[in-house]
Coordinates of C-alpha atoms in Angstrom, one line a residue:
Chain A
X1 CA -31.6 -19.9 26.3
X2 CA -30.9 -23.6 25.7
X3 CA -27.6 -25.6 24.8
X4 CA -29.0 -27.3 21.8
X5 CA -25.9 -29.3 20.7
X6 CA -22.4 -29.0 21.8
X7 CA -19.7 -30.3 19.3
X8 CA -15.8 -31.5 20.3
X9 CA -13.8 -30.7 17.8
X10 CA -10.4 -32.8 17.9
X11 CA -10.6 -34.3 14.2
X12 CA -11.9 -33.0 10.7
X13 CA -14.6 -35.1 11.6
X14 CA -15.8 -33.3 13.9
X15 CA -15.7 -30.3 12.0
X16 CA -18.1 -32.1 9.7
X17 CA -20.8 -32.9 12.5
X18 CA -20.4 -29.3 13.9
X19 CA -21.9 -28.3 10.3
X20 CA -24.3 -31.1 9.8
X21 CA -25.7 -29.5 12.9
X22 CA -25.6 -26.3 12.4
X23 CA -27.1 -26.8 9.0
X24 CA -29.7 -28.9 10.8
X25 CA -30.8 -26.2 13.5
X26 CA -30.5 -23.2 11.1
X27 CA -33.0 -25.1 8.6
X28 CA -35.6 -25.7 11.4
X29 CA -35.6 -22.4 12.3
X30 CA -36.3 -21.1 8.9
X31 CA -32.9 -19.5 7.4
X32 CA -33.1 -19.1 4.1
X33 CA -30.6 -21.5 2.1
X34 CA -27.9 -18.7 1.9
X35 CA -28.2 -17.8 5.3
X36 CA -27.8 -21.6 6.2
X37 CA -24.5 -21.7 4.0
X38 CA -23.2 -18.4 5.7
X39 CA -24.3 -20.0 8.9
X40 CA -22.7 -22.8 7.9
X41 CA -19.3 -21.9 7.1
X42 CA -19.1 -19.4 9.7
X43 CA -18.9 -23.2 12.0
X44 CA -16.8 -24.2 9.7
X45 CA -13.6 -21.9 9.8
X46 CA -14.0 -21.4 13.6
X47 CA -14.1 -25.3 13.4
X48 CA -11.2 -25.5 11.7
X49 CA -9.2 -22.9 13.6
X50 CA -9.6 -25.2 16.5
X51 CA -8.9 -28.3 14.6
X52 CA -5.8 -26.5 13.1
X53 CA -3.9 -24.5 15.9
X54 CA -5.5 -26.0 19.1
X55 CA -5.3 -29.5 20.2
X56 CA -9.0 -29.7 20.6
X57 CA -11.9 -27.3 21.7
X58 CA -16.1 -27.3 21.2
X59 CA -18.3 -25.6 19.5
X60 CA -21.7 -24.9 20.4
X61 CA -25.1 -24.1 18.9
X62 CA -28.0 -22.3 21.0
X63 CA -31.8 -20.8 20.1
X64 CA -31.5 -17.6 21.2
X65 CA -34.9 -15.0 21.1
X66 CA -35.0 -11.7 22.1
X67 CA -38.4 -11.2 22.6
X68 CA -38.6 -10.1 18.9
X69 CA -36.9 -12.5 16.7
X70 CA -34.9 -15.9 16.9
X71 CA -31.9 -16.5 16.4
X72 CA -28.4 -19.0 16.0
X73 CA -25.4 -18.5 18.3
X74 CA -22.5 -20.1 18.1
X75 CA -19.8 -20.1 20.2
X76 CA -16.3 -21.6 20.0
X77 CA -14.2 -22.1 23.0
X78 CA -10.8 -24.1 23.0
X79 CA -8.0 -24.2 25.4
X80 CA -5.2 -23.6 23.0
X81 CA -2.7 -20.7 23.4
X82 CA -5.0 -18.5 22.9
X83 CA -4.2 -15.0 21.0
X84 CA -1.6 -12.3 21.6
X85 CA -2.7 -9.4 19.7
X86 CA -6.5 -9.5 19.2
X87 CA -6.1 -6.2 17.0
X88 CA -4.1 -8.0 14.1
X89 CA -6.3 -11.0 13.6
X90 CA -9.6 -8.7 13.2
X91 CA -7.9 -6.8 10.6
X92 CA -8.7 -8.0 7.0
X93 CA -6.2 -9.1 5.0
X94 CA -4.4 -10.7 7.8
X95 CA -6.0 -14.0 7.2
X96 CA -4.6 -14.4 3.6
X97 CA -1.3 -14.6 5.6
X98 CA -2.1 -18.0 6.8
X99 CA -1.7 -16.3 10.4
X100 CA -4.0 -17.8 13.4
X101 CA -7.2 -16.1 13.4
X102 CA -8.0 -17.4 9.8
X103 CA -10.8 -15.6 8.2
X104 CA -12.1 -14.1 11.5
X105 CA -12.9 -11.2 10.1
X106 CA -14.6 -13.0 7.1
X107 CA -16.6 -15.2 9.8
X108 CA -17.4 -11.8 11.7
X109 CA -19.3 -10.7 8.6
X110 CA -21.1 -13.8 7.6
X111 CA -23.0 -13.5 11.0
X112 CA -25.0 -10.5 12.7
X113 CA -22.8 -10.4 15.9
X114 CA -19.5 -11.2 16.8
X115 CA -17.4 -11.2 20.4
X116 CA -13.8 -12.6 20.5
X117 CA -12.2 -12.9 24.2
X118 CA -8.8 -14.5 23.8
X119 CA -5.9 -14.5 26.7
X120 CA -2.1 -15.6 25.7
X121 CA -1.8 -19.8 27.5
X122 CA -5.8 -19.7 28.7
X123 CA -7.9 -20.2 24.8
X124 CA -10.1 -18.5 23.2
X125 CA -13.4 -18.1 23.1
X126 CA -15.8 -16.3 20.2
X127 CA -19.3 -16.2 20.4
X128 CA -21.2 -15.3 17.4
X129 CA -24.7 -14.5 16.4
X130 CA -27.1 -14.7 13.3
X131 CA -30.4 -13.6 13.4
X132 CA -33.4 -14.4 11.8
X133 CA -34.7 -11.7 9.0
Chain B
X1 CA -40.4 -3.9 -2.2
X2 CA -37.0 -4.5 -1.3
X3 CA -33.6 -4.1 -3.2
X4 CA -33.5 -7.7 -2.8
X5 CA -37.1 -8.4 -4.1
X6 CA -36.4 -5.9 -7.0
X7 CA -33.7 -7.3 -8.5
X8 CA -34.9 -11.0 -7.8
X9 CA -37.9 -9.7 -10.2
X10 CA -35.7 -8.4 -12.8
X11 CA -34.1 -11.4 -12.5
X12 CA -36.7 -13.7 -13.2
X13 CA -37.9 -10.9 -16.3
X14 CA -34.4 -11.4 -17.6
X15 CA -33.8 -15.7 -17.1
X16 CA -37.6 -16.1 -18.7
X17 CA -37.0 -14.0 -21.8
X18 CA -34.0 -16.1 -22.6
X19 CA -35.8 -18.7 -22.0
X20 CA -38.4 -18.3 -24.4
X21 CA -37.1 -16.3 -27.0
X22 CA -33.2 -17.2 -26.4
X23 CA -31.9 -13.8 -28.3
X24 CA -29.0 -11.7 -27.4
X25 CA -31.4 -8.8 -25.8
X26 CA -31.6 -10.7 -22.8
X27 CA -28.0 -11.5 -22.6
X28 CA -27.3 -7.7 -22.9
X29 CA -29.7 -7.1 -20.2
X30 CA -28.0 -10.0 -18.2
X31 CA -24.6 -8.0 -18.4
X32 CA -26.5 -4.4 -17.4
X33 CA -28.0 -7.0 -14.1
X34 CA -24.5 -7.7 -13.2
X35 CA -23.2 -3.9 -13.5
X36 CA -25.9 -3.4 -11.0
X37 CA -26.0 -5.6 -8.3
X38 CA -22.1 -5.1 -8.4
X39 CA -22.9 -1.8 -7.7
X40 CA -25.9 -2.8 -5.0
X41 CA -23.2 -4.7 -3.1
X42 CA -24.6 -8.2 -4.3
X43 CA -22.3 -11.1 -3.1
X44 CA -22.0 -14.2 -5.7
X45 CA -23.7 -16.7 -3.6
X46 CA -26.6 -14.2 -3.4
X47 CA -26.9 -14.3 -6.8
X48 CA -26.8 -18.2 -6.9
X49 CA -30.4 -17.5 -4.2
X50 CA -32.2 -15.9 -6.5
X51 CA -31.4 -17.8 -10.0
X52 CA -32.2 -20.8 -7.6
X53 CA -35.8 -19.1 -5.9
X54 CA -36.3 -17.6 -9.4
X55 CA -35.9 -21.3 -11.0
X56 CA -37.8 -22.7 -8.9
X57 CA -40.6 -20.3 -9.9
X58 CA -40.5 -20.6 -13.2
X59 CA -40.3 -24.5 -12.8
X60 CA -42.2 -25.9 -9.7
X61 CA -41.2 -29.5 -11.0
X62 CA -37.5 -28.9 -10.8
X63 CA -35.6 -31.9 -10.2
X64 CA -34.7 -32.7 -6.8
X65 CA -30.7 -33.2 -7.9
X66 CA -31.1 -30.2 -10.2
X67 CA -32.2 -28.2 -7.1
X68 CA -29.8 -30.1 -4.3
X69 CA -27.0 -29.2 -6.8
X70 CA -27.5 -25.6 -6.1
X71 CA -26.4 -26.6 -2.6
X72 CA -23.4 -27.2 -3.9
X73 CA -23.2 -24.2 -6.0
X74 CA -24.1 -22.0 -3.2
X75 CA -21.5 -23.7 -0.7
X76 CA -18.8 -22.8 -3.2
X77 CA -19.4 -19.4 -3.8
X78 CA -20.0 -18.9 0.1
X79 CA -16.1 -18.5 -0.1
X80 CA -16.2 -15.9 -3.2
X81 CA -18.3 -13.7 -1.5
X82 CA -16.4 -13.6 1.7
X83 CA -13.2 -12.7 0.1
X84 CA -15.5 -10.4 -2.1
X85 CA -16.7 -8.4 1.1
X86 CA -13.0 -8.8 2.0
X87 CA -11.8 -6.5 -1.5
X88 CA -14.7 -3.9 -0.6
X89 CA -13.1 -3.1 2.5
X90 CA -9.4 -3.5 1.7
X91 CA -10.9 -1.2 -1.6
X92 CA -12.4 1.4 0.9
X93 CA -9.3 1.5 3.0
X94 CA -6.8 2.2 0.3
X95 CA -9.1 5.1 -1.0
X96 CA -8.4 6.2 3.1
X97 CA -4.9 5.3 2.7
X98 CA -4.7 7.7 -0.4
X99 CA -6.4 10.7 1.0
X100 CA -4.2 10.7 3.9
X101 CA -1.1 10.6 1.8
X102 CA -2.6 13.0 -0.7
X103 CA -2.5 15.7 2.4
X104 CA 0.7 14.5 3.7
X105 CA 2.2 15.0 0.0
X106 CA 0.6 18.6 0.1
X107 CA 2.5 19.1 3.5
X108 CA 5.5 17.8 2.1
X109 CA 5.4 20.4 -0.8
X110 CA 5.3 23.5 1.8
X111 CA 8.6 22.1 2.2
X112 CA 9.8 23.1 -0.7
X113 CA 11.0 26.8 -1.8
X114 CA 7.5 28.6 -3.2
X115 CA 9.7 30.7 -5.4
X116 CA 13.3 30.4 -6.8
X117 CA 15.0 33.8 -6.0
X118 CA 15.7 36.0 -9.0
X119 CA 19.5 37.2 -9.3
X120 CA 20.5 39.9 -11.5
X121 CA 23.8 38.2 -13.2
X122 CA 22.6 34.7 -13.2
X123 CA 19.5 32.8 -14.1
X124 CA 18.1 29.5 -11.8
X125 CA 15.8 26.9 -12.4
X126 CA 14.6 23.8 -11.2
X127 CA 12.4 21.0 -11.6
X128 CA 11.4 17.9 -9.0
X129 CA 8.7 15.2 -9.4
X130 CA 8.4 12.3 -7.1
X131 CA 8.0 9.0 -8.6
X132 CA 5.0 8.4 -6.5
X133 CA 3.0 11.0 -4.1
X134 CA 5.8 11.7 -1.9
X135 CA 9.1 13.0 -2.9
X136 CA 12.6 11.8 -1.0
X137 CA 14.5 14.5 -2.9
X138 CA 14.8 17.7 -1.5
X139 CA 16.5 21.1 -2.7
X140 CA 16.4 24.5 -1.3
X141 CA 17.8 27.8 -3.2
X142 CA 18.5 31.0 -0.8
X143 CA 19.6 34.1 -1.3
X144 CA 21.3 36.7 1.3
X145 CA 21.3 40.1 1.7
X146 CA 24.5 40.4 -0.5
X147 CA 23.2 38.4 -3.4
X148 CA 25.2 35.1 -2.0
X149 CA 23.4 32.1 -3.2
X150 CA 23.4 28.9 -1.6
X151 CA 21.7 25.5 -3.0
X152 CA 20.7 22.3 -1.5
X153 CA 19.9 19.1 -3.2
X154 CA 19.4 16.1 -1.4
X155 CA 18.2 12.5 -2.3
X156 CA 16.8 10.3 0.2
X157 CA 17.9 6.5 -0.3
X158 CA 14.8 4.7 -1.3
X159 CA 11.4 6.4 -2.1
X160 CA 7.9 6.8 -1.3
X161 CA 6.5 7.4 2.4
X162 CA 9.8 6.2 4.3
X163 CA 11.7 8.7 2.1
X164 CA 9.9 11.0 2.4
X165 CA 10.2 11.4 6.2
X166 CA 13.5 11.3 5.8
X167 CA 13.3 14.4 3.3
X168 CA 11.6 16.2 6.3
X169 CA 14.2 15.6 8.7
X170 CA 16.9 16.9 6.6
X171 CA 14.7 20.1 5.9
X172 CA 14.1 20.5 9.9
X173 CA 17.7 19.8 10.5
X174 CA 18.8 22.6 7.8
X175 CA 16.5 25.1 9.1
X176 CA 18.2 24.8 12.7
X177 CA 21.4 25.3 11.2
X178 CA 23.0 29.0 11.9
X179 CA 21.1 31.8 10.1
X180 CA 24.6 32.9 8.9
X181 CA 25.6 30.9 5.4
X182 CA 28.3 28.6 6.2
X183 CA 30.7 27.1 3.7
X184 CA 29.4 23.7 2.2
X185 CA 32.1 21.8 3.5
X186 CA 31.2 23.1 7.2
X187 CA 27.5 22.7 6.5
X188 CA 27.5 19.1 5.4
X189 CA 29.8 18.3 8.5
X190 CA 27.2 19.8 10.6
X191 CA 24.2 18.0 9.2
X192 CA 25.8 14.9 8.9
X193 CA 26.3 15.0 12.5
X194 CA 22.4 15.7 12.9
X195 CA 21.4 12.8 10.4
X196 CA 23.7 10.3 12.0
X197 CA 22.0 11.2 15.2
X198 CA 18.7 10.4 13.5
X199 CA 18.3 7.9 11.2
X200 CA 18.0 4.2 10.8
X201 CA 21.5 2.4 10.1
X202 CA 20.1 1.4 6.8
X203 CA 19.2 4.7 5.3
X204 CA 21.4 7.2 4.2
X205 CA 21.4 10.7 2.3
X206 CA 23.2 12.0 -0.5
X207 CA 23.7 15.4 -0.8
X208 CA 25.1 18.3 -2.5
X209 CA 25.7 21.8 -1.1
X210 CA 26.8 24.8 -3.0
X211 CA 27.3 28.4 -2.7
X212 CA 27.9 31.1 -5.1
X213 CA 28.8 34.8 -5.0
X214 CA 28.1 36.7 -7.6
X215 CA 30.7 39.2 -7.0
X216 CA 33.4 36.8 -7.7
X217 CA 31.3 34.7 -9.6
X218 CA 33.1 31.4 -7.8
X219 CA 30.8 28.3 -7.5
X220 CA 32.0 26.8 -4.1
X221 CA 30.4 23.2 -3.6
X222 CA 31.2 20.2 -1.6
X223 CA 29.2 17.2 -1.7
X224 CA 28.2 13.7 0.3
X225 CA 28.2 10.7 -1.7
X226 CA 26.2 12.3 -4.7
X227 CA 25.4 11.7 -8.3
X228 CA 28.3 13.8 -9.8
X229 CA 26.7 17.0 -11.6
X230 CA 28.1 18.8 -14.4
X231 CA 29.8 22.0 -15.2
X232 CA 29.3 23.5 -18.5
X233 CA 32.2 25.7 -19.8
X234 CA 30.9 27.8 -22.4
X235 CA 34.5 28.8 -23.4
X236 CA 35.2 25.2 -24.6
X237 CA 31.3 24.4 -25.2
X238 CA 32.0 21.2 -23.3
X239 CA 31.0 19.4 -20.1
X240 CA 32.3 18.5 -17.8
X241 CA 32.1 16.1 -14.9
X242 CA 31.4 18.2 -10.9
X243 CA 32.4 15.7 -8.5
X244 CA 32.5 16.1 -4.9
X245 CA 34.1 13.5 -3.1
X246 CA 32.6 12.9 0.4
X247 CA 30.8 10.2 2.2
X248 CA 26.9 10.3 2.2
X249 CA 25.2 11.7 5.5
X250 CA 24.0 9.6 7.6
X251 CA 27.0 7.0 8.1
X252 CA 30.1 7.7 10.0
X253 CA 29.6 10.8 12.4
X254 CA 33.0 12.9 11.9
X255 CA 32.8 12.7 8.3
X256 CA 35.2 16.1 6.7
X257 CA 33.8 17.0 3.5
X258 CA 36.5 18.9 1.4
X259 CA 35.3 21.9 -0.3
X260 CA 36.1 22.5 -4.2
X261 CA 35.6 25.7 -6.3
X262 CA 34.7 26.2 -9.9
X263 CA 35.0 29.8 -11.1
X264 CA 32.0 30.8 -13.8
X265 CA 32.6 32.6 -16.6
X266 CA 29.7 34.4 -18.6
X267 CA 27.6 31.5 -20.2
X268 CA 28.9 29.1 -17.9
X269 CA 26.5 27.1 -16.1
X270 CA 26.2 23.9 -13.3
X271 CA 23.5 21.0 -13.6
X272 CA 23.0 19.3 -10.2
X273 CA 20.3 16.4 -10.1
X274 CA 19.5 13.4 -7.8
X275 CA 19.9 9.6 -9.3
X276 CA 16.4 9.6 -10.6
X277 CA 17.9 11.9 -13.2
X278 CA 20.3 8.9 -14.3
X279 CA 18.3 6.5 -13.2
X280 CA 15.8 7.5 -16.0
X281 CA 15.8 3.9 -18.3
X282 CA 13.6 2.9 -21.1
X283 CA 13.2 -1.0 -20.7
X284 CA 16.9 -2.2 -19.5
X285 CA 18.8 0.6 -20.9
X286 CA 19.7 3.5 -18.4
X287 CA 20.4 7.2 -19.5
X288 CA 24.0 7.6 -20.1
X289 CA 25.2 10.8 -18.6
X290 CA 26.4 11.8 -21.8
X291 CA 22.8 11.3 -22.9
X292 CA 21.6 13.6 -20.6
X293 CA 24.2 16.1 -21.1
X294 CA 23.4 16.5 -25.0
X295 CA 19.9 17.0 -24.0
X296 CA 20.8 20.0 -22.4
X297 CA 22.8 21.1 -24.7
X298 CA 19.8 20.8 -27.3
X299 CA 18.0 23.5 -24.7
X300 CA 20.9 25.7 -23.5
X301 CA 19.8 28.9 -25.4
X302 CA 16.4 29.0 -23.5
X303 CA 16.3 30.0 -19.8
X304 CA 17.4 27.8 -17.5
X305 CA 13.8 27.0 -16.0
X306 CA 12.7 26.2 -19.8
X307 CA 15.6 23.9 -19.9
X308 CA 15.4 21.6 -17.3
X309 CA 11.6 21.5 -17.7
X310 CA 12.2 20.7 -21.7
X311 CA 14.7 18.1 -20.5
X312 CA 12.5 16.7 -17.7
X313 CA 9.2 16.3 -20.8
X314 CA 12.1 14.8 -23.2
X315 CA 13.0 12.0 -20.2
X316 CA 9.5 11.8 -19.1
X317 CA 8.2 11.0 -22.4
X318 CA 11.4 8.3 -23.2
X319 CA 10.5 5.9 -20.2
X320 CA 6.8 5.9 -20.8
X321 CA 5.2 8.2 -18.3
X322 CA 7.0 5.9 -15.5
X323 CA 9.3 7.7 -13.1
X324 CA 10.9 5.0 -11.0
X325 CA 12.7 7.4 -9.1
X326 CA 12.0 10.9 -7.5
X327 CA 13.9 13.7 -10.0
X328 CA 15.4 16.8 -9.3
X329 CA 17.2 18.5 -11.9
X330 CA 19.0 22.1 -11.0
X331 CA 20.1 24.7 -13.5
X332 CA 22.6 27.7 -12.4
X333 CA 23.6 29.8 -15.3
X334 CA 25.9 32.8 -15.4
X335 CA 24.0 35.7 -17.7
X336 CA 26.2 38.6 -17.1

């Protein structure tokens, strides 16, 4: 497994290059166009989350193969305040309350895979998975 | 072929036929497509692939703006389809939530008396129907050895689930009372003391508590903060009001409740009912008590089961089907 790019996040700029290369890495590896949109915005809104309720935080992209098929992993870590009660972000419905874990659940579903380790004062970090069909 | 594959190639049958021939059949057969990938679980910016794949297809020279618009397209309904996923399983969970209160309601019913007891001088009947699934009314009718009849109705502040547990409370809290029939006044002073112990400083019970004995055919009743009921004098063929005065349970915890005594006469009878009875309304306008007194009147020479079901249709039928408010309504007639 190889870091293949490796994003700081600390303006809406950033969220924009955090797409441009996700869009970029999913392409080569041959994601259809919808899977590159889901892949896409799944960077997006974890992007965002950092931009929004952290003061700044990376995202990453990696190949990952499993001896059988290829894959996208993207992982966002930040050293915000990280999350109290992991339970009520995951659960749907919570996002439309503008809470912090915006559309994690939504993000969760885009992609194939989906780990969240969070700890109140030491950040958060989510690492997420899309493989190829 | 896949589900995915299938529909891309009915599709593509579809989008060419109105293509060429432009006619409403393929417009029809459009809406039937959406009906079924709705039903396949399709998200929108799936469909947005395969008019785009399908498109391409049918038209290897599309533009390249035409086709980087799609980009667009697709980006936009990205967004739809999550919060489209997101209804599926908010959909799925409220069928869940239902079942569950669907058995809880069940359980709540057991609560309830299974039969009304049958006297030989005086006729009973009752009627009760949540607003929602659950009920925050509760009533109970009991009968001794030596005919003595006591009745409970009580009415849960609020509605729904919260109510409801409530209701159960109260019926656990009666049932631990002593076997031994006490006078109302006595028995609301020792449930209140109960209640108070258990309930949230923001809810509170009304109730009404009522005995009767059929040898000296006195109605003794006392009552917490509830909806005054009537008492019918047959004599006079007039109503009138049966007020308890009393605070509701649930509020101060050495609360006295006086006790007050209405002798029957043959013909005579007593209405209790919970505020859904009076809170009845069709657009802004409440029922007037007088309202719902002439409506019994119209049904007094039926049996007193026929009657408050006859008045519960009439009420039903005047707000629309809507209940917005458990009801209870409680008929106790003297016969002989």
């Amino acid at each position: 497994m190889t870091t293949q790019s490796s994003v700081e996040i600390g303006t809406e700029w950033g969220i924009v290059s955090a797409r441009q290369a996700g869009r970029e890495l999913s392409k080569g590896l041959g994601f259809s166009s919808v899977d590159q949109a889901r892949i896409t915005t799944a960077i997006s809104e974890l992007a965002r989350n950092i931009y929004l309720y952290t003061k700044n935080g990376v995202i990453g992209l990696e190949v990952v193969n499993d001896g059988h098929r290829q894959g996208i992993i993207i992982t966002a870590r930040d050293q915000g305040p990280g999350i109290e009660n992991l339970r009520d972000v995951m659960v749907d419905g919570y996002s439309t309350s503008g809470g912090l874990g915006a559309g994690l659940p939504g993000v969760k579903r885009l992609m194939d895979e989906f780990d969240i380790q969070s700890n109140p004062g030491e950040g958060t970090l989510i690492t997420t998975t899309k493989w190829l069909r | 072929m896949t589900t995915y594959e299938g529909l891309r190639d009915s599709y593509k049958q579809i989008l060419y036929n109105f293509l060429h021939h432009k006619n409403e059949q393929s417009l029809y057969e459009a809406q039937q497509f959406s009906k079924r990938v709705i039903e396949e679980q399709i998200s929108p910016e799936e469909i947005v692939s395969i008019h785009l794949e399908v498109i391409e297809d049918l038209y290897p020279n599309l533009s390249s703006e035409t086709r980087k618009s799609f980009e667009i397209l697709l980006e936009v309904m990205i967004g739809y389809g999550m919060a489209y996923r997101e209804h599926q399983i908010l959909k799925n969970k409220q069928l869940e939530l239902e079942s569950e209160i669907d058995v809880a309601a069940n359980m709540q019913h057991t609560f309830l008396p299974k039969e009304i007891p049958q006297l030989a001088d005086a006729d009973i009947g009752v009627i009760s129907v949540p607003a929602s699934k659950m009920s925050g009314d509760y009533y109970n009718i009991v009968k001794d050895g030596n005919e003595y009849i006591a009745i409970a109705l009580a009415d849960i502040i609020g509605k729904g689930v919260p109510a409801a547990l409530c209701m159960s409370m109260i019926k656990y809290a009666m049932d631990s009372l002593p076997e031994q029939l006490l006078q109302p006044g006595q028995l609301l002073a020792s449930l209140n003391r109960t209640v108070e112990q258990n309930i949230a400083a923001n809810m509170f019970v009304t109730m009404m508590y009522a005995s009767y004995d059929p040898a000296t055919h006195i109605f003794s009743y006392s009552g917490a903060g509830h909806e005054p009921g009537f008492y019918y004098d047959a004599s006079e063929d007039r109503f009138n009001e049966l007020y308890a005065k009393g605070l509701a349970l649930g509020i101060s915890r050495d609360t006295q409740y006086r006790e007050y005594q209405q002798s029957l006469s043959v013909g005579d009878f007593v209405v209790l009912f919970s505020d859904g009875v009076t809170e009845c309304r069709n657009g802004d306008r409440f029922l007037e008590r007088g309202e719902l007194a002439e409506l019994i009147r119209k049904y007094q020479d039926k049996t007193a089961q026929e009657i408050v079901d006859n008045v519960y249709r009439e009420l039903e039928n005047w707000q629309d089907f809507q209940l917005h408010d458990d009801f209870t309504l409680l008929l106790l007639r003297r016969e002989v």
